[in-house]
Tab-separated table of C-alpha atoms (C1' of nucleotides) in Angstrom:
chain	number	residue	atom	x	y	z
A	220	MET	CA	-18.486	17.200	33.148
A	221	GLY	CA	-16.768	19.964	31.217
A	222	ALA	CA	-19.959	22.004	30.886
A	223	ALA	CA	-18.086	25.069	29.676
A	224	LYS	CA	-16.743	23.233	26.656
A	225	GLU	CA	-20.032	21.593	25.896
A	226	THR	CA	-20.526	23.565	22.701
A	227	LEU	CA	-17.196	22.568	21.234
A	228	GLY	CA	-18.728	19.424	19.822
A	229	GLU	CA	-20.859	21.524	17.517
A	230	GLU	CA	-18.073	23.724	16.251
A	231	GLN	CA	-17.687	24.362	12.544
A	232	PRO	CA	-15.258	21.860	11.037
A	233	TRP	CA	-12.077	23.198	9.521
A	234	ALA	CA	-12.655	26.511	11.298
A	235	GLU	CA	-8.893	26.716	11.814
A	236	VAL	CA	-8.275	26.961	8.076
A	237	SER	CA	-8.174	30.432	6.636
A	238	PRO	CA	-8.713	32.388	4.512
A	239	ASP	CA	-12.129	31.364	3.368
A	240	ALA	CA	-11.027	30.334	-0.122
A	241	ALA	CA	-8.379	28.042	1.293
A	242	ARG	CA	-10.974	26.389	3.506
A	243	ARG	CA	-13.388	25.918	0.619
A	244	LEU	CA	-10.637	24.296	-1.404
A	245	LEU	CA	-9.701	22.027	1.474
A	246	ILE	CA	-13.281	20.919	2.031
A	247	ALA	CA	-13.651	20.257	-1.684
A	248	ALA	CA	-10.465	18.205	-1.580
A	249	VAL	CA	-11.706	16.148	1.374
A	250	ASP	CA	-14.886	15.324	-0.511
A	251	ALA	CA	-13.081	14.451	-3.707
A	252	PHE	CA	-10.343	12.400	-2.035
A	253	ALA	CA	-12.905	10.490	0.029
A	254	GLU	CA	-15.031	9.770	-3.006
A	255	ARG	CA	-12.428	8.788	-5.546
A	256	GLY	CA	-9.129	8.513	-3.730
A	257	TYR	CA	-6.179	10.879	-3.887
A	258	HIS	CA	-4.636	9.674	-7.125
A	259	ALA	CA	-7.924	9.534	-9.006
A	260	THR	CA	-8.732	13.098	-8.029
A	261	THR	CA	-7.581	15.917	-10.302
A	262	THR	CA	-6.706	19.408	-9.238
A	263	ARG	CA	-9.300	20.619	-11.737
A	264	ASP	CA	-11.938	18.583	-9.911
A	265	ILE	CA	-11.015	20.067	-6.545
A	266	ALA	CA	-11.001	23.609	-7.863
A	267	GLY	CA	-14.283	22.992	-9.680
A	268	ARG	CA	-16.016	21.773	-6.534
A	269	ALA	CA	-14.817	24.900	-4.749
A	270	GLY	CA	-16.176	27.050	-7.583
A	271	MET	CA	-12.790	28.273	-8.697
A	272	SER	CA	-10.397	27.936	-11.590
A	273	PRO	CA	-7.681	25.266	-11.472
A	274	ALA	CA	-4.943	27.824	-10.950
A	275	ALA	CA	-6.586	29.191	-7.790
A	276	LEU	CA	-5.516	26.076	-5.917
A	277	TYR	CA	-1.862	27.017	-6.244
A	278	ILE	CA	-2.351	30.381	-4.612
A	279	HIS	CA	-3.199	28.694	-1.308
A	280	TYR	CA	-1.309	25.411	-1.564
A	281	LYS	CA	2.037	24.664	-3.111
A	282	THR	CA	1.068	21.257	-4.449
A	283	LYS	CA	-1.792	18.802	-4.456
A	284	GLU	CA	0.156	16.736	-1.945
A	285	GLU	CA	0.342	19.666	0.451
A	286	LEU	CA	-3.445	19.728	0.485
A	287	LEU	CA	-3.502	16.068	1.468
A	288	HIS	CA	-0.895	16.677	4.119
A	289	ARG	CA	-2.874	19.531	5.666
A	290	ILE	CA	-6.004	17.383	5.766
A	291	SER	CA	-4.129	14.435	7.195
A	292	ARG	CA	-2.375	16.528	9.808
A	293	LEU	CA	-5.528	18.268	11.028
A	294	GLY	CA	-7.458	15.008	11.037
A	295	HIS	CA	-4.822	13.155	13.014
A	296	ASP	CA	-4.570	16.005	15.483
A	297	LYS	CA	-8.304	15.859	16.020
A	298	ALA	CA	-8.349	12.064	16.368
A	299	LEU	CA	-5.489	12.119	18.851
A	300	ALA	CA	-7.151	14.884	20.864
A	301	ILE	CA	-10.323	12.812	21.111
A	302	LEU	CA	-8.435	9.778	22.362
A	303	ARG	CA	-6.375	11.724	24.869
A	304	SER	CA	-9.342	13.599	26.233
A	305	ALA	CA	-10.927	10.261	27.067
A	306	ALA	CA	-7.692	8.711	28.304
A	307	ASP	CA	-7.016	11.591	30.686
A	308	GLY	CA	-10.564	11.621	32.013
A	309	GLU	CA	-11.947	10.466	35.321
A	310	GLY	CA	-13.235	7.036	36.235
A	311	THR	CA	-12.095	3.462	36.037
A	312	ALA	CA	-10.046	2.109	33.171
A	313	ALA	CA	-13.212	0.539	31.797
A	314	ASP	CA	-14.968	3.899	31.896
A	315	ARG	CA	-12.115	5.602	30.120
A	316	LEU	CA	-11.681	2.893	27.503
A	317	SER	CA	-15.387	2.905	26.834
A	318	ALA	CA	-15.435	6.683	26.486
A	319	ALA	CA	-12.380	6.638	24.226
A	320	VAL	CA	-13.831	4.056	21.880
A	321	ARG	CA	-17.234	5.682	21.842
A	322	SER	CA	-15.973	9.140	20.932
A	323	PHE	CA	-13.284	7.866	18.552
A	324	VAL	CA	-15.803	5.735	16.671
A	325	ARG	CA	-18.399	8.477	16.680
A	326	TRP	CA	-15.911	10.772	15.009
A	327	HIS	CA	-14.940	8.186	12.403
A	328	ALA	CA	-18.601	7.562	11.581
A	329	GLY	CA	-19.795	11.142	11.712
A	330	HIS	CA	-16.822	12.494	9.797
A	331	HIS	CA	-16.330	9.435	7.655
A	332	THR	CA	-15.332	11.401	4.572
A	333	THR	CA	-12.529	13.105	6.429
A	334	ALA	CA	-11.628	9.945	8.304
A	335	ARG	CA	-11.435	7.977	5.089
A	336	VAL	CA	-8.851	10.373	3.693
A	337	VAL	CA	-6.974	10.533	6.972
A	338	GLN	CA	-6.809	6.777	7.464
A	339	TYR	CA	-6.510	5.383	3.952
A	340	GLU	CA	-4.446	7.832	1.928
A	341	LEU	CA	-1.236	7.764	3.957
A	342	ASP	CA	0.710	6.154	1.119
A	343	ALA	CA	0.126	9.159	-1.083
A	344	LEU	CA	2.036	11.430	1.290
A	345	SER	CA	5.652	12.329	0.653
A	346	ALA	CA	8.238	10.470	2.701
A	347	GLU	CA	8.779	13.353	5.127
A	348	HIS	CA	5.125	14.062	5.644
A	349	ARG	CA	4.388	10.393	6.116
A	350	THR	CA	6.922	9.988	8.899
A	351	GLU	CA	5.453	13.031	10.613
A	352	ILE	CA	1.980	11.514	10.468
A	353	VAL	CA	3.168	8.076	11.517
A	354	ALA	CA	4.579	9.649	14.661
A	355	LEU	CA	1.148	11.021	15.491
A	356	ARG	CA	-0.353	7.583	14.973
A	357	ARG	CA	2.079	6.074	17.431
A	358	LEU	CA	0.873	8.558	20.008
A	359	SER	CA	-2.689	7.396	19.436
A	360	ASP	CA	-1.538	3.842	19.904
A	361	ALA	CA	0.227	4.814	23.139
A	362	ALA	CA	-2.881	6.537	24.484
A	363	VAL	CA	-5.003	3.439	24.038
A	364	ARG	CA	-2.314	1.105	25.305
A	365	GLU	CA	-2.002	3.172	28.456
A	366	ILE	CA	-5.672	2.795	29.298
A	367	ILE	CA	-5.494	-0.944	28.720
A	368	ASN	CA	-2.370	-1.236	30.847
A	369	ASP	CA	-4.094	0.695	33.626
A	370	GLY	CA	-6.990	-1.723	33.500
A	371	VAL	CA	-4.714	-4.723	33.639
A	372	ARG	CA	-2.774	-3.306	36.577
A	373	ALA	CA	-6.007	-2.552	38.414
A	374	GLY	CA	-7.247	-6.078	37.813
A	375	GLU	CA	-10.196	-4.797	35.819
A	376	PHE	CA	-9.100	-6.294	32.515
A	377	ASP	CA	-7.880	-9.700	31.426
A	378	VAL	CA	-5.580	-9.135	28.452
A	379	PRO	CA	-2.918	-11.714	27.562
A	380	ASP	CA	-1.427	-9.636	24.717
A	381	VAL	CA	-1.599	-5.908	25.410
A	382	PRO	CA	0.152	-4.617	22.256
A	383	GLY	CA	-1.827	-6.974	20.048
A	384	THR	CA	-5.125	-6.071	21.648
A	385	THR	CA	-4.307	-2.372	21.401
A	386	LEU	CA	-3.630	-2.817	17.713
A	387	ALA	CA	-6.876	-4.703	17.223
A	388	VAL	CA	-8.950	-2.133	19.097
A	389	LEU	CA	-7.573	0.749	17.058
A	390	SER	CA	-7.894	-1.218	13.832
A	391	LEU	CA	-11.513	-2.011	14.612
A	392	CYS	CA	-12.345	1.633	15.265
A	393	ILE	CA	-10.452	2.986	12.280
A	394	ASP	CA	-12.107	0.612	9.847
A	395	VAL	CA	-15.449	2.191	10.660
A	396	ALA	CA	-14.479	4.955	8.251
A	397	ARG	CA	-14.299	2.421	5.424
A	398	TRP	CA	-17.743	0.861	5.742
A	399	PHE	CA	-19.849	3.516	7.449
A	400	ASP	CA	-22.675	4.635	5.213
A	401	VAL	CA	-24.763	7.713	5.860
A	402	GLY	CA	-27.701	6.035	4.193
A	403	GLY	CA	-27.373	3.032	6.491
A	404	ARG	CA	-29.536	2.313	9.474
A	405	ARG	CA	-27.026	3.055	12.201
A	406	THR	CA	-26.217	6.501	13.546
A	407	PRO	CA	-22.688	7.373	14.665
A	408	ASP	CA	-23.926	7.288	18.268
A	409	GLU	CA	-25.277	3.778	17.883
A	410	VAL	CA	-22.095	2.475	16.326
A	411	GLY	CA	-20.074	4.129	19.070
A	412	ALA	CA	-22.160	2.453	21.772
A	413	LEU	CA	-21.973	-0.946	20.066
A	414	TYR	CA	-18.229	-0.710	19.642
A	415	ALA	CA	-17.614	0.457	23.198
A	416	ASP	CA	-19.401	-2.673	24.402
A	417	LEU	CA	-17.479	-4.937	22.032
A	418	VAL	CA	-14.141	-3.491	23.093
A	419	LEU	CA	-14.921	-3.943	26.795
A	420	ARG	CA	-15.587	-7.579	25.991
A	421	MET	CA	-12.290	-7.830	24.127
A	422	VAL	CA	-10.349	-6.717	27.184
A	423	GLY	CA	-12.314	-9.016	29.460
A	424	ALA	CA	-13.902	-6.240	31.490
A	425	ALA	CA	-16.717	-7.467	33.717
A	426	PRO	CA	-20.043	-6.759	32.041
A	427	GLU	CA	-21.850	-3.882	33.736
A	428	ARG	CA	-25.434	-5.049	33.409
A	429	ALA	CA	-25.250	-8.637	34.656
A	430	GLN	CA	-22.577	-11.046	35.750
A	431	ARG	CA	-22.306	-14.457	34.187
B	99	MET	CA	10.358	-13.046	-7.621
B	100	GLY	CA	11.192	-11.044	-4.515
B	101	ALA	CA	7.859	-11.743	-2.854
B	102	ALA	CA	8.562	-14.557	-0.477
B	103	LYS	CA	6.840	-17.893	-0.414
B	104	GLU	CA	3.247	-17.116	0.410
B	105	THR	CA	2.053	-20.613	-0.201
B	106	LEU	CA	2.649	-22.202	3.198
B	107	GLY	CA	2.507	-25.626	1.686
B	108	GLU	CA	-0.595	-24.918	-0.334
B	109	GLU	CA	-0.719	-25.083	-4.065
B	110	GLN	CA	0.801	-22.337	-6.176
B	111	PRO	CA	-1.316	-19.200	-5.968
B	112	TRP	CA	-2.959	-18.003	-9.146
B	113	ALA	CA	-2.506	-21.489	-10.590
B	114	GLU	CA	-5.899	-21.059	-12.227
B	115	VAL	CA	-4.618	-18.228	-14.391
B	116	SER	CA	-3.208	-19.216	-17.755
B	117	PRO	CA	-1.306	-18.901	-19.952
B	118	ASP	CA	1.906	-18.266	-18.116
B	119	ALA	CA	2.373	-14.745	-19.438
B	120	ALA	CA	-1.097	-13.758	-18.273
B	121	ARG	CA	-0.319	-15.082	-14.797
B	122	ARG	CA	2.986	-13.214	-14.637
B	123	LEU	CA	1.198	-10.012	-15.586
B	124	LEU	CA	-1.477	-10.610	-12.972
B	125	ILE	CA	1.060	-11.239	-10.220
B	126	ALA	CA	2.947	-8.117	-11.250
B	127	ALA	CA	-0.300	-6.174	-11.088
B	128	VAL	CA	-1.091	-7.473	-7.611
B	129	ASP	CA	2.303	-6.340	-6.367
B	130	ALA	CA	2.044	-2.948	-8.006
B	131	PHE	CA	-1.552	-2.293	-6.938
B	132	ALA	CA	-0.788	-3.331	-3.361
B	133	GLU	CA	2.284	-1.128	-3.232
B	134	ARG	CA	1.023	2.040	-4.858
B	135	GLY	CA	-2.736	1.624	-5.309
B	136	TYR	CA	-4.633	1.056	-8.526
B	137	HIS	CA	-4.723	4.624	-9.787
B	138	ALA	CA	-1.082	5.321	-9.043
B	139	THR	CA	0.020	2.226	-10.940
B	140	THR	CA	0.773	2.565	-14.646
B	141	THR	CA	0.362	-0.140	-17.236
B	142	ARG	CA	4.029	0.371	-18.062
B	143	ASP	CA	4.921	-0.448	-14.478
B	144	ILE	CA	2.915	-3.673	-14.527
B	145	ALA	CA	4.377	-4.784	-17.826
B	146	GLY	CA	7.858	-3.857	-16.679
B	147	ARG	CA	7.575	-5.939	-13.515
B	148	ALA	CA	6.467	-8.874	-15.643
B	149	GLY	CA	9.463	-8.358	-17.927
B	150	MET	CA	7.424	-7.397	-20.933
B	151	SER	CA	6.672	-4.389	-23.105
B	152	PRO	CA	3.658	-2.189	-22.267
B	153	ALA	CA	1.739	-3.448	-25.264
B	154	ALA	CA	1.941	-7.078	-24.116
B	155	LEU	CA	-0.578	-6.375	-21.378
B	156	TYR	CA	-3.316	-5.787	-23.926
B	157	ILE	CA	-2.864	-9.173	-25.543
B	158	HIS	CA	-4.117	-10.857	-22.371
B	159	TYR	CA	-6.384	-8.212	-20.834
B	160	LYS	CA	-8.714	-5.780	-22.499
B	161	THR	CA	-8.061	-2.968	-20.042
B	162	LYS	CA	-6.223	-2.210	-16.840
B	163	GLU	CA	-9.535	-2.386	-15.006
B	164	GLU	CA	-10.113	-5.937	-16.255
B	165	LEU	CA	-6.893	-6.927	-14.529
B	166	LEU	CA	-8.146	-5.476	-11.265
B	167	HIS	CA	-11.468	-7.206	-11.704
B	168	ARG	CA	-9.822	-10.596	-12.253
B	169	ILE	CA	-7.700	-10.139	-9.130
B	170	SER	CA	-10.651	-8.974	-7.072
B	171	ARG	CA	-12.871	-11.804	-8.275
B	172	LEU	CA	-10.343	-14.552	-7.579
B	173	GLY	CA	-9.460	-13.059	-4.223
B	174	HIS	CA	-13.051	-12.793	-3.089
B	175	ASP	CA	-13.746	-16.326	-4.243
B	176	LYS	CA	-10.835	-17.539	-2.155
B	177	ALA	CA	-11.835	-15.524	0.911
B	178	LEU	CA	-15.418	-16.735	0.704
B	179	ALA	CA	-14.275	-20.336	0.307
B	180	ILE	CA	-12.160	-20.033	3.448
B	181	LEU	CA	-15.061	-18.675	5.473
B	182	ARG	CA	-17.532	-21.254	4.194
B	183	SER	CA	-15.171	-24.132	4.769
B	184	ALA	CA	-14.975	-23.143	8.426
B	185	ALA	CA	-18.677	-22.346	8.703
B	186	ASP	CA	-19.676	-25.749	7.303
B	187	GLY	CA	-17.233	-27.625	9.534
B	188	GLU	CA	-17.864	-29.758	12.564
B	189	GLY	CA	-17.958	-28.683	16.183
B	190	THR	CA	-19.694	-26.095	18.294
B	191	ALA	CA	-20.447	-22.620	17.051
B	192	ALA	CA	-17.480	-21.381	19.065
B	193	ASP	CA	-15.227	-23.916	17.356
B	194	ARG	CA	-16.443	-22.912	13.930
B	195	LEU	CA	-16.266	-19.172	14.593
B	196	SER	CA	-12.779	-19.581	15.966
B	197	ALA	CA	-11.686	-21.589	12.953
B	198	ALA	CA	-13.269	-19.143	10.541
B	199	VAL	CA	-11.565	-16.134	12.087
B	200	ARG	CA	-8.247	-17.908	12.397
B	201	SER	CA	-8.082	-19.009	8.753
B	202	PHE	CA	-9.594	-15.785	7.402
B	203	VAL	CA	-7.101	-13.680	9.306
B	204	ARG	CA	-4.223	-15.972	8.400
B	205	TRP	CA	-5.056	-15.496	4.742
B	206	HIS	CA	-5.290	-11.722	5.079
B	207	ALA	CA	-1.928	-11.604	6.838
B	208	GLY	CA	-0.116	-14.166	4.715
B	209	HIS	CA	-1.462	-12.837	1.442
B	210	HIS	CA	-1.625	-9.248	2.563
B	211	THR	CA	-0.584	-7.893	-0.824
B	212	THR	CA	-3.447	-9.639	-2.540
B	213	ALA	CA	-5.829	-8.910	0.310
B	214	ARG	CA	-4.981	-5.242	0.223
B	215	VAL	CA	-5.965	-5.007	-3.424
B	216	VAL	CA	-9.045	-7.129	-2.890
B	217	GLN	CA	-10.303	-5.193	0.106
B	218	TYR	CA	-9.264	-1.630	-0.579
B	219	GLU	CA	-9.505	-1.072	-4.337
B	220	LEU	CA	-13.198	-1.786	-4.810
B	221	ASP	CA	-13.924	1.805	-5.794
B	222	ALA	CA	-11.712	1.514	-8.840
B	223	LEU	CA	-13.895	-1.194	-10.340
B	224	SER	CA	-16.489	-0.358	-12.973
B	225	ALA	CA	-20.079	-0.172	-11.783
B	226	GLU	CA	-20.984	-3.617	-13.132
B	227	HIS	CA	-17.933	-5.322	-11.752
B	228	ARG	CA	-18.386	-3.647	-8.407
B	229	THR	CA	-21.943	-4.902	-7.968
B	230	GLU	CA	-20.758	-8.400	-8.819
B	231	ILE	CA	-18.087	-8.210	-6.130
B	232	VAL	CA	-20.398	-6.630	-3.577
B	233	ALA	CA	-22.687	-9.621	-3.963
B	234	LEU	CA	-19.809	-11.908	-3.041
B	235	ARG	CA	-19.114	-9.808	0.022
B	236	ARG	CA	-22.680	-10.149	1.185
B	237	LEU	CA	-22.238	-13.911	1.045
B	238	SER	CA	-19.195	-13.634	3.305
B	239	ASP	CA	-21.238	-11.570	5.691
B	240	ALA	CA	-23.996	-14.178	5.653
B	241	ALA	CA	-21.554	-16.989	6.379
B	242	VAL	CA	-20.270	-15.287	9.514
B	243	ARG	CA	-23.698	-14.199	10.648
B	244	GLU	CA	-24.933	-17.758	10.385
B	245	ILE	CA	-22.273	-19.042	12.745
B	246	ILE	CA	-23.042	-16.309	15.237
B	247	ASN	CA	-26.763	-16.985	15.005
B	248	ASP	CA	-26.102	-20.686	15.615
B	249	GLY	CA	-24.146	-19.824	18.715
B	250	VAL	CA	-26.864	-17.553	20.029
B	251	ARG	CA	-29.543	-20.179	19.425
B	252	ALA	CA	-27.431	-22.803	21.174
B	253	GLY	CA	-26.929	-20.514	24.144
B	254	GLU	CA	-23.169	-20.496	23.579
B	255	PHE	CA	-22.976	-16.799	22.703
B	256	ASP	CA	-24.313	-13.648	24.238
B	257	VAL	CA	-24.793	-11.172	21.379
B	258	PRO	CA	-27.257	-8.294	21.730
B	259	ASP	CA	-26.770	-7.057	18.153
B	260	VAL	CA	-26.025	-9.868	15.703
B	261	PRO	CA	-25.786	-7.841	12.458
B	262	GLY	CA	-23.638	-5.216	14.126
B	263	THR	CA	-21.332	-7.753	15.695
B	264	THR	CA	-21.026	-9.628	12.394
B	265	LEU	CA	-20.029	-6.392	10.712
B	266	ALA	CA	-17.482	-5.655	13.410
B	267	VAL	CA	-15.939	-9.123	13.261
B	268	LEU	CA	-15.498	-8.997	9.500
B	269	SER	CA	-14.222	-5.432	9.662
B	270	LEU	CA	-11.668	-6.401	12.271
B	271	CYS	CA	-10.380	-9.296	10.184
B	272	ILE	CA	-10.320	-7.403	6.897
B	273	ASP	CA	-8.358	-4.516	8.348
B	274	VAL	CA	-5.483	-6.896	9.066
B	275	ALA	CA	-4.560	-6.510	5.403
B	276	ARG	CA	-4.013	-2.794	5.937
B	277	TRP	CA	-1.580	-2.903	8.849
B	278	PHE	CA	0.082	-6.300	8.595
B	279	ASP	CA	3.790	-5.947	7.988
B	280	VAL	CA	6.007	-8.791	6.884
B	281	GLY	CA	8.867	-7.189	8.758
B	282	GLY	CA	6.832	-7.067	11.947
B	283	ARG	CA	7.161	-9.394	14.883
B	284	ARG	CA	3.924	-11.331	14.425
B	285	THR	CA	3.435	-14.242	12.067
B	286	PRO	CA	0.109	-14.777	10.281
B	287	ASP	CA	-0.504	-17.759	12.577
B	288	GLU	CA	-0.008	-15.669	15.684
B	289	VAL	CA	-2.317	-12.929	14.500
B	290	GLY	CA	-4.904	-15.557	13.587
B	291	ALA	CA	-4.768	-17.079	17.073
B	292	LEU	CA	-4.944	-13.687	18.775
B	293	TYR	CA	-7.907	-12.606	16.689
B	294	ALA	CA	-9.796	-15.863	17.170
B	295	ASP	CA	-9.553	-15.312	20.917
B	296	LEU	CA	-10.654	-11.688	20.662
B	297	VAL	CA	-13.659	-12.556	18.529
B	298	LEU	CA	-14.792	-15.270	20.946
B	299	ARG	CA	-14.700	-12.623	23.648
B	300	MET	CA	-16.743	-10.269	21.464
B	301	VAL	CA	-19.540	-12.808	21.149
B	302	GLY	CA	-19.454	-13.612	24.832
B	303	ALA	CA	-18.377	-17.214	24.413
B	304	ALA	CA	-17.356	-18.879	27.661
B	305	PRO	CA	-13.568	-18.687	27.887
B	306	GLU	CA	-11.945	-22.040	27.155
B	307	ARG	CA	-8.469	-21.577	28.545
B	308	ALA	CA	-7.375	-25.058	27.484
B	309	GLN	CA	-8.301	-24.396	23.858
B	310	ARG	CA	-5.895	-22.702	21.550
C	1322	DC	C1'	8.552	-25.643	-48.221
C	1323	DC	C1'	4.542	-22.520	-47.154
C	1324	DT	C1'	0.853	-20.780	-44.128
C	1325	DG	C1'	-1.650	-19.048	-40.293
C	1326	DA	C1'	-2.289	-18.531	-35.545
C	1327	DA	C1'	-0.356	-17.123	-31.115
C	1328	DG	C1'	2.289	-14.101	-28.599
C	1329	DG	C1'	5.383	-10.540	-28.630
C	1330	DT	C1'	7.644	-5.524	-29.743
C	1331	DG	C1'	8.757	-0.291	-30.830
C	1332	DA	C1'	6.791	3.723	-31.860
C	1333	DG	C1'	3.435	6.783	-30.988
C	1334	DC	C1'	-1.423	9.017	-30.631
C	1335	DA	C1'	-5.066	11.624	-28.265
C	1336	DA	C1'	-6.308	12.925	-23.955
C	1337	DG	C1'	-5.548	14.348	-19.546
C	1338	DC	C1'	-2.343	15.405	-15.864
C	1339	DG	C1'	0.041	18.794	-12.281
C	1340	DC	C1'	1.532	23.019	-12.389
C	1341	DT	C1'	3.118	27.879	-14.332
C	1342	DT	C1'	2.720	32.285	-16.289
C	1343	DA	C1'	0.965	36.762	-17.644
C	1344	DG	C1'	-2.238	39.608	-16.526
C	1345	DG	C1'	-6.884	41.619	-14.557
C	1346	DC	C1'	-9.440	43.659	-10.858
C	1347	DA	C1'	-10.647	45.487	-6.281
C	1348	DA	C1'	-9.227	47.312	-1.900
C	1349	DG	C1'	-5.907	49.571	1.199
C	1350	DT	C1'	-2.156	52.971	1.870
C	1351	DG	C1'	1.353	56.903	0.981
D	223	DC	C1'	-3.670	60.298	-7.461
D	224	DA	C1'	-0.013	56.343	-8.038
D	225	DC	C1'	1.303	52.205	-6.186
D	226	DT	C1'	1.311	47.961	-3.746
D	227	DT	C1'	-0.921	43.833	-2.222
D	228	DG	C1'	-4.164	39.915	-2.280
D	229	DC	C1'	-6.874	37.000	-4.920
D	230	DC	C1'	-8.313	35.215	-9.018
D	231	DT	C1'	-8.540	33.643	-14.217
D	232	DA	C1'	-7.411	32.244	-19.220
D	233	DA	C1'	-4.233	30.053	-21.577
D	234	DG	C1'	-1.126	26.748	-22.051
D	235	DC	C1'	3.529	24.081	-21.235
D	236	DG	C1'	5.824	19.814	-20.712
D	237	DC	C1'	4.980	15.417	-19.559
D	238	DT	C1'	2.590	10.979	-18.643
D	239	DT	C1'	-1.301	8.269	-19.214
D	240	DG	C1'	-4.113	4.172	-21.153
D	241	DC	C1'	-4.219	2.151	-25.169
D	242	DT	C1'	-3.410	1.108	-30.475
D	243	DC	C1'	-1.191	-0.345	-34.576
D	244	DA	C1'	2.015	-2.026	-37.945
D	245	DC	C1'	5.106	-5.313	-37.819
D	246	DC	C1'	8.145	-9.206	-36.143
D	247	DT	C1'	9.177	-14.066	-34.429
D	248	DT	C1'	8.149	-18.807	-33.298
D	249	DC	C1'	6.116	-23.017	-34.314
D	250	DA	C1'	2.678	-26.737	-35.579
D	251	DG	C1'	0.224	-28.885	-39.520
D	252	DG	C1'	-0.024	-29.942	-44.353
DNA sequence: CCTGAAGGTGAGCAAGCGCTTAGGCAAGTG
DNA sequence: CACTTGCCTAAGCGCTTGCTCACCTTCAGG
C-alpha cells in the first residue's frame, strides 16, 4: 500500500528547516534539550554544538523559546500526521488501531530525542505557543478516540470508558520517549509490535492468533 | 497552604521530615519543582514560598540538589512500599496486580505534584544520587514483574513478553503524574479503577465482570 | 546574670545567563 | 567599481543565579 510514498520513511529529518545553519542550530538544540532539559540548556551550548558563536543563534531565531516552539510544532505536526495516516487507512478498526500504535510508538522510540523534547518540555513554552500546541494534541486525542469509537460501534472492541482508554493509550505510547534507550535490547520496531498487541488487549479486541 | 488535602485520611505527608522549618522548605520545593521544573526554580522562590529568606534554605540543606534528592528518595521509598504491600498481599495474581496498579495509580494521581518531581526530575540529580534512585526503581520493576510471573505460572495470565509488559505497565502508571489534573473530571480513585482494569486486560487475565 | 547553641536575616559576591551591538567578510547586483 | 545583502563573530551589557558571610534573636542551663 502506498508504494509511491515508500521512501518517505527514510527522508532526512528536519529537511523542512532552512537555511542550513538554522537547521544545524535546531538539531543541536534538540540534542541539548533532550539531554539536559530546556532550562538547563544554555544558548552557548546550543551554538557550540552547531559549531557557531553564541550570537549566531539570534540571526535565525528571535529567542531560545522560539527554537523550542519550532521543534515542538514540527514534532507535533509529524506525530499527528502519523496518527492520522493510520486512522484514515483501510481495514478494520483493530487493523487501524494496531497500525496507529505501531507507527506512533516506532516514531517515539526511533526519534526519542526529538520526542522527549516534544512531549516533556511543553511547560517551557510561552502561554500563546503552549495553547497552539495543546490544540494539536487534542487533535491527536481525537484521532485515536475515533478509531476506538469505530471499533466499539462495529462490535470489535469492548471499551467501557472510551475517553479514559484513549487517554491511557496515548499516555502509554508517549511515555516510550521517556524510557527508550538506544543501548537497550529492543528496537523501535519491536517496541511498536509489543505495544500494538498490548493496546488491542486494552480495547478488548479478539486476539488474532487464537481464541480463548 | 493552597494545596488541598492530599492525605485522604492517611497520616500527614512528609511527617518524617524535621524540624518544622526543614519540612516547610521541602514542601515549598515540591510545589515549585512540580510547577516549573527543577532548573527553572530558584532558591529564592523556594524560600519565599516557605515564608523565609533565601539564606534560610542553606541552614537545613547543603545545596538545592540535596533538596531534590531528599524529595526523590522519600517519594521512591513511598512508591516502592505501595507496590510491595500489594505484591506481598493475599489473593490470586490478578487480585494482587489489580491492587498494586490501583494503589500505585491512586498515589500518582493524588500526589501528582510529588510524583511529578519524583518521576520526571531524575536527570537533575547528581551522578551518585541518581544511581541510588535508579536502584530503587529497579526494585519497583522487580515487584511488578514478580506478580506477573506468578500469574503466568499459575495459568491466570497470558503474557508473551514479561519484561516488556512489566515495563509497559509501570510506564502507564507513572505517566499518570504527567497528565493528571486536579481540575479534571476524574478522581484518583476512578483513574485507579480504570487502570487496574486496563492492566488486567494487558496481561490477558480472564475478565471478572463482578469484580471492581 | 552570662553563655553558647540553634535558627534566622540582609547584603552581596562570583559566575553564568539570555541577548545585543558594532563590525568583518564574501557574494550578488547596478 | 560602489553598494547592498546575508551570515557570522568578538565583546560585553544588564540581570539573575546558587550560595556565603557577618550579624541578630531566642532560649535553655548554670
